[in-house]
């Protein structure tokens, strides 16, 4: 006998009721079923159909809009100069590989439609020239091509695993530092605040070259450093070739000198050697011998007022300490997708690589800025040399070979700016990856002949240079941009799933741990890093074999966004007094002359800037999308999606749709 319906109502304080229904023949259920009429159900279906058709009609419109946008970008964009005159070898290789892949795809599609397979191996069963070509290719592929590709892929996978192990060890070292709270400690007592003579003499250098957007904020931040005025000297090392900009910088320096700041302006008549030449020229001044330490800040860096008091005391009581490096902090890390991805990389670099190497090895690459050197360490290591585009890494390696120790302060952060356009970021990465190869060629004999321990030599050669500067860009480009798409046409050498999915995702997860807020960008970060491997591989080859672009130095473009956040309070506090002083000063004849020149410059028509098209990235995009189409024929799941999204990422980067967009 079926149970009867029982309705139990429990009154709640908030006037809600709980209704429990037992039995399938409840009258409440029957009333609810009767409430839905056929007319209402029909309208419901019409509504769903309307939404589906609206979505379907939106897709072709969106596709048409995207195609027109791409056409507009291609027609209005400038082809990069690097592809016009140099670095064409890699582009020709990629283009040739792309043509072969397209032909192979057409042949595979024809074979798939006609259902050819290896069961037809006897010559008299072959029908037509096309089928004969296909069977010949299959035989040649199995006997000759597949073993070669398989050997290359295994070699790259071994390099990939070695580099992944190195990354894992670094992360474990970082966890150990956090767990044990290992931090550099100051030996001895701090300086006597009441006795200015107890503070050491510090030289502060601000090298710059055509840094119109950021020079004022950098000078202002450095002039606010909390240090006895008679124990500090600020050098503004201007290499600008713009006369009007030189006048602006001189005017800024003069305004701070009038406030009592010990600051001087230097401009070289013969500007050779880029930043290294600029620093070398400044260190040759006679008064430098009176100073014990030198702090260096690039033009977009803004140290806190207590920077020197947090860094210089570490030298006290440790005569072997040559460098104290601070961490970078980025004011525009959330500006666009490109800056977010850069922030992930640099957070890992500082919090993991620099901190672990500084804690356990007392050595790491100097970052070129936001650091304090003992001048004696610079002089004994040979000073600044102009032989590479990474003068900071050069002096760090030579100082390490001379026995000097380095420490990294992860808690001391200096505000700076990330490049917001892909063009600026690409040129920066090219310099950062070609310079170490130049340095490796030049320093290898000195490393072998040095008196440091065998373990330190092995760390320099195999870890610092080979693994992190050569192997990383080599396998990233070769494995994921060449071998992986190639294996779609050579299934005998297909890469296992853990190589293209599990291990890369795990490594990307480790990279993103120092910046946990960036976790939603895990997949874009993985794809973008593979895309940047083209630039890094090209730079590595250029530096290793001294090709034309190896010694190219381009100042990274700045936008001056850091002034909008870090110096707001300072600007509000001093705006009144500063305006009064500028009014008095600019009534002079030189001030009026400067203002007239600037006014004339502003009236001139500015140069038109456009986003660029990058042919190597576009060619690789087509190659990867072609390989994705081939993997679709073979019903590859993860391989297809990886190639598809990686190809689309190359397409976005090749059309310069990532980062700052210029009208």
PDB file of C-alpha atoms in Angstrom, residues 102-243:
ATOM      1  CA  UNK A 102      51.490  22.761 -45.349  1.00  0.00           C
ATOM      2  CA  UNK A 103      52.372  20.436 -48.232  1.00  0.00           C
ATOM      3  CA  UNK A 104      52.513  17.491 -45.823  1.00  0.00           C
ATOM      4  CA  UNK A 105      49.138  18.487 -44.378  1.00  0.00           C
ATOM      5  CA  UNK A 106      47.550  18.588 -47.837  1.00  0.00           C
ATOM      6  CA  UNK A 107      48.984  15.149 -48.574  1.00  0.00           C
ATOM      7  CA  UNK A 108      47.771  13.773 -45.237  1.00  0.00           C
ATOM      8  CA  UNK A 109      44.273  15.159 -45.787  1.00  0.00           C
ATOM      9  CA  UNK A 110      44.145  13.511 -49.212  1.00  0.00           C
ATOM     10  CA  UNK A 111      45.338  10.224 -47.738  1.00  0.00           C
ATOM     11  CA  UNK A 112      42.776  10.509 -44.938  1.00  0.00           C
ATOM     12  CA  UNK A 113      39.892  11.143 -47.333  1.00  0.00           C
ATOM     13  CA  UNK A 114      40.909   8.249 -49.602  1.00  0.00           C
ATOM     14  CA  UNK A 115      41.597   5.986 -46.618  1.00  0.00           C
ATOM     15  CA  UNK A 116      45.108   5.021 -47.606  1.00  0.00           C
ATOM     16  CA  UNK A 117      47.103   3.043 -45.086  1.00  0.00           C
ATOM     17  CA  UNK A 118      50.208   0.895 -44.795  1.00  0.00           C
ATOM     18  CA  UNK A 119      48.416  -2.283 -45.830  1.00  0.00           C
ATOM     19  CA  UNK A 120      49.103  -1.300 -49.462  1.00  0.00           C
ATOM     20  CA  UNK A 121      52.818  -1.869 -49.704  1.00  0.00           C
ATOM     21  CA  UNK A 122      53.198  -3.796 -52.949  1.00  0.00           C
ATOM     22  CA  UNK A 123      54.076  -1.667 -55.984  1.00  0.00           C
ATOM     23  CA  UNK A 124      51.420  -3.193 -58.259  1.00  0.00           C
ATOM     24  CA  UNK A 125      48.674  -2.232 -55.763  1.00  0.00           C
ATOM     25  CA  UNK A 126      49.557   1.460 -55.855  1.00  0.00           C
ATOM     26  CA  UNK A 127      47.159   3.535 -57.947  1.00  0.00           C
ATOM     27  CA  UNK A 128      48.261   6.932 -59.207  1.00  0.00           C
ATOM     28  CA  UNK A 129      51.302   9.138 -58.704  1.00  0.00           C
ATOM     29  CA  UNK A 130      49.946  10.818 -55.585  1.00  0.00           C
ATOM     30  CA  UNK A 131      49.427   7.505 -53.810  1.00  0.00           C
ATOM     31  CA  UNK A 132      52.892   6.387 -54.842  1.00  0.00           C
ATOM     32  CA  UNK A 133      54.389   9.610 -53.387  1.00  0.00           C
ATOM     33  CA  UNK A 134      52.484   9.085 -50.176  1.00  0.00           C
ATOM     34  CA  UNK A 135      53.665   5.487 -49.755  1.00  0.00           C
ATOM     35  CA  UNK A 136      57.236   6.525 -50.562  1.00  0.00           C
ATOM     36  CA  UNK A 137      57.026   9.225 -47.894  1.00  0.00           C
ATOM     37  CA  UNK A 138      55.706   6.717 -45.342  1.00  0.00           C
ATOM     38  CA  UNK A 139      58.555   4.350 -46.015  1.00  0.00           C
ATOM     39  CA  UNK A 140      61.174   7.113 -45.895  1.00  0.00           C
ATOM     40  CA  UNK A 141      59.620   8.546 -42.735  1.00  0.00           C
ATOM     41  CA  UNK A 142      59.716   5.268 -40.840  1.00  0.00           C
ATOM     42  CA  UNK A 143      63.268   4.342 -41.897  1.00  0.00           C
ATOM     43  CA  UNK A 144      65.105   7.664 -41.739  1.00  0.00           C
ATOM     44  CA  UNK A 145      63.118  10.657 -40.445  1.00  0.00           C
ATOM     45  CA  UNK A 146      61.450   9.122 -37.380  1.00  0.00           C
ATOM     46  CA  UNK A 147      64.696   7.829 -35.755  1.00  0.00           C
ATOM     47  CA  UNK A 148      66.338  11.252 -36.192  1.00  0.00           C
ATOM     48  CA  UNK A 149      63.377  13.169 -34.766  1.00  0.00           C
ATOM     49  CA  UNK A 150      63.058  10.653 -31.936  1.00  0.00           C
ATOM     50  CA  UNK A 151      66.720  11.139 -31.006  1.00  0.00           C
ATOM     51  CA  UNK A 152      66.351  14.936 -31.054  1.00  0.00           C
ATOM     52  CA  UNK A 153      63.187  14.823 -28.977  1.00  0.00           C
ATOM     53  CA  UNK A 154      64.752  12.539 -26.373  1.00  0.00           C
ATOM     54  CA  UNK A 155      67.764  14.832 -26.113  1.00  0.00           C
ATOM     55  CA  UNK A 156      65.549  17.888 -25.629  1.00  0.00           C
ATOM     56  CA  UNK A 157      63.372  16.042 -23.109  1.00  0.00           C
ATOM     57  CA  UNK A 158      66.480  15.180 -21.063  1.00  0.00           C
ATOM     58  CA  UNK A 159      67.501  18.860 -21.087  1.00  0.00           C
ATOM     59  CA  UNK A 160      63.944  19.782 -20.154  1.00  0.00           C
ATOM     60  CA  UNK A 161      63.988  17.432 -17.155  1.00  0.00           C
ATOM     61  CA  UNK A 162      67.411  18.671 -16.004  1.00  0.00           C
ATOM     62  CA  UNK A 163      66.249  22.285 -16.135  1.00  0.00           C
ATOM     63  CA  UNK A 164      63.000  21.347 -14.371  1.00  0.00           C
ATOM     64  CA  UNK A 165      65.000  19.622 -11.629  1.00  0.00           C
ATOM     65  CA  UNK A 166      67.113  22.750 -11.214  1.00  0.00           C
ATOM     66  CA  UNK A 167      63.957  24.839 -10.912  1.00  0.00           C
ATOM     67  CA  UNK A 168      62.534  22.410  -8.342  1.00  0.00           C
ATOM     68  CA  UNK A 169      65.726  22.534  -6.252  1.00  0.00           C
ATOM     69  CA  UNK A 170      65.612  26.349  -6.290  1.00  0.00           C
ATOM     70  CA  UNK A 171      62.006  26.287  -5.068  1.00  0.00           C
ATOM     71  CA  UNK A 172      62.881  23.834  -2.287  1.00  0.00           C
ATOM     72  CA  UNK A 173      65.715  26.150  -1.280  1.00  0.00           C
ATOM     73  CA  UNK A 174      63.283  29.072  -1.165  1.00  0.00           C
ATOM     74  CA  UNK A 175      60.873  27.057   1.013  1.00  0.00           C
ATOM     75  CA  UNK A 176      63.764  26.218   3.349  1.00  0.00           C
ATOM     76  CA  UNK A 177      64.688  29.912   3.624  1.00  0.00           C
ATOM     77  CA  UNK A 178      61.077  30.743   4.514  1.00  0.00           C
ATOM     78  CA  UNK A 179      60.840  27.872   6.997  1.00  0.00           C
ATOM     79  CA  UNK A 180      64.102  28.710   8.797  1.00  0.00           C
ATOM     80  CA  UNK A 181      63.626  32.479   8.404  1.00  0.00           C
ATOM     81  CA  UNK A 182      67.101  32.824   6.921  1.00  0.00           C
ATOM     82  CA  UNK A 183      67.855  36.491   6.277  1.00  0.00           C
ATOM     83  CA  UNK A 184      71.057  38.529   5.993  1.00  0.00           C
ATOM     84  CA  UNK A 185      71.849  40.046   9.380  1.00  0.00           C
ATOM     85  CA  UNK A 186      73.724  43.251  10.094  1.00  0.00           C
ATOM     86  CA  UNK A 187      77.000  42.576  11.912  1.00  0.00           C
ATOM     87  CA  UNK A 188      77.637  45.043  14.722  1.00  0.00           C
ATOM     88  CA  UNK A 189      75.780  48.133  15.794  1.00  0.00           C
ATOM     89  CA  UNK A 190      74.104  50.552  13.434  1.00  0.00           C
ATOM     90  CA  UNK A 191      75.567  53.984  12.731  1.00  0.00           C
ATOM     91  CA  UNK A 192      75.315  56.659  15.415  1.00  0.00           C
ATOM     92  CA  UNK A 193      72.515  58.960  14.289  1.00  0.00           C
ATOM     93  CA  UNK A 194      73.852  61.875  16.339  1.00  0.00           C
ATOM     94  CA  UNK A 195      77.377  61.535  14.925  1.00  0.00           C
ATOM     95  CA  UNK A 196      77.320  62.145  11.157  1.00  0.00           C
ATOM     96  CA  UNK A 197      81.010  61.253  10.859  1.00  0.00           C
ATOM     97  CA  UNK A 198      80.174  57.633  11.745  1.00  0.00           C
ATOM     98  CA  UNK A 199      78.321  57.268   8.437  1.00  0.00           C
ATOM     99  CA  UNK A 200      80.468  56.111   5.503  1.00  0.00           C
ATOM    100  CA  UNK A 201      80.844  58.209   2.358  1.00  0.00           C
ATOM    101  CA  UNK A 202      78.330  57.068  -0.280  1.00  0.00           C
ATOM    102  CA  UNK A 203      78.271  57.964  -3.968  1.00  0.00           C
ATOM    103  CA  UNK A 204      74.896  57.634  -5.717  1.00  0.00           C
ATOM    104  CA  UNK A 205      74.821  57.373  -9.522  1.00  0.00           C
ATOM    105  CA  UNK A 206      71.795  57.791 -11.813  1.00  0.00           C
ATOM    106  CA  UNK A 207      72.802  56.815 -15.374  1.00  0.00           C
ATOM    107  CA  UNK A 208      70.274  57.862 -18.003  1.00  0.00           C
ATOM    108  CA  UNK A 209      69.926  58.300 -21.744  1.00  0.00           C
ATOM    109  CA  UNK A 210      66.957  60.142 -23.273  1.00  0.00           C
ATOM    110  CA  UNK A 211      64.775  59.307 -20.258  1.00  0.00           C
ATOM    111  CA  UNK A 212      62.390  62.250 -20.678  1.00  0.00           C
ATOM    112  CA  UNK A 213      59.430  60.582 -18.972  1.00  0.00           C
ATOM    113  CA  UNK A 214      61.123  59.471 -15.747  1.00  0.00           C
ATOM    114  CA  UNK A 215      64.238  61.543 -15.005  1.00  0.00           C
ATOM    115  CA  UNK A 216      62.483  64.014 -12.672  1.00  0.00           C
ATOM    116  CA  UNK A 217      60.887  61.382 -10.440  1.00  0.00           C
ATOM    117  CA  UNK A 218      64.116  59.397 -10.154  1.00  0.00           C
ATOM    118  CA  UNK A 219      66.186  62.468  -9.229  1.00  0.00           C
ATOM    119  CA  UNK A 220      63.529  63.539  -6.725  1.00  0.00           C
ATOM    120  CA  UNK A 221      63.451  60.115  -5.049  1.00  0.00           C
ATOM    121  CA  UNK A 222      67.249  59.858  -4.768  1.00  0.00           C
ATOM    122  CA  UNK A 223      67.505  63.401  -3.389  1.00  0.00           C
ATOM    123  CA  UNK A 224      65.144  62.351  -0.580  1.00  0.00           C
ATOM    124  CA  UNK A 225      67.496  59.590   0.665  1.00  0.00           C
ATOM    125  CA  UNK A 226      67.939  59.757   4.426  1.00  0.00           C
ATOM    126  CA  UNK A 227      71.706  60.154   4.807  1.00  0.00           C
ATOM    127  CA  UNK A 228      73.906  62.959   6.178  1.00  0.00           C
ATOM    128  CA  UNK A 229      74.232  65.569   3.437  1.00  0.00           C
ATOM    129  CA  UNK A 230      77.982  65.893   3.832  1.00  0.00           C
ATOM    130  CA  UNK A 231      78.410  62.100   3.503  1.00  0.00           C
ATOM    131  CA  UNK A 232      76.612  61.629   0.166  1.00  0.00           C
ATOM    132  CA  UNK A 233      77.119  62.815  -3.407  1.00  0.00           C
ATOM    133  CA  UNK A 234      74.601  62.272  -6.198  1.00  0.00           C
ATOM    134  CA  UNK A 235      75.842  62.009  -9.789  1.00  0.00           C
ATOM    135  CA  UNK A 236      73.294  62.463 -12.583  1.00  0.00           C
ATOM    136  CA  UNK A 237      75.049  60.792 -15.523  1.00  0.00           C
ATOM    137  CA  UNK A 238      73.202  62.045 -18.592  1.00  0.00           C
ATOM    138  CA  UNK A 239      74.004  60.489 -21.975  1.00  0.00           C
ATOM    139  CA  UNK A 240      71.039  62.121 -23.737  1.00  0.00           C
ATOM    140  CA  UNK A 241      71.572  63.413 -27.271  1.00  0.00           C
ATOM    141  CA  UNK A 242      68.591  65.790 -27.072  1.00  0.00           C
ATOM    142  CA  UNK A 243      69.747  69.303 -26.223  1.00  0.00           C
TER     143      UNK A 243
END
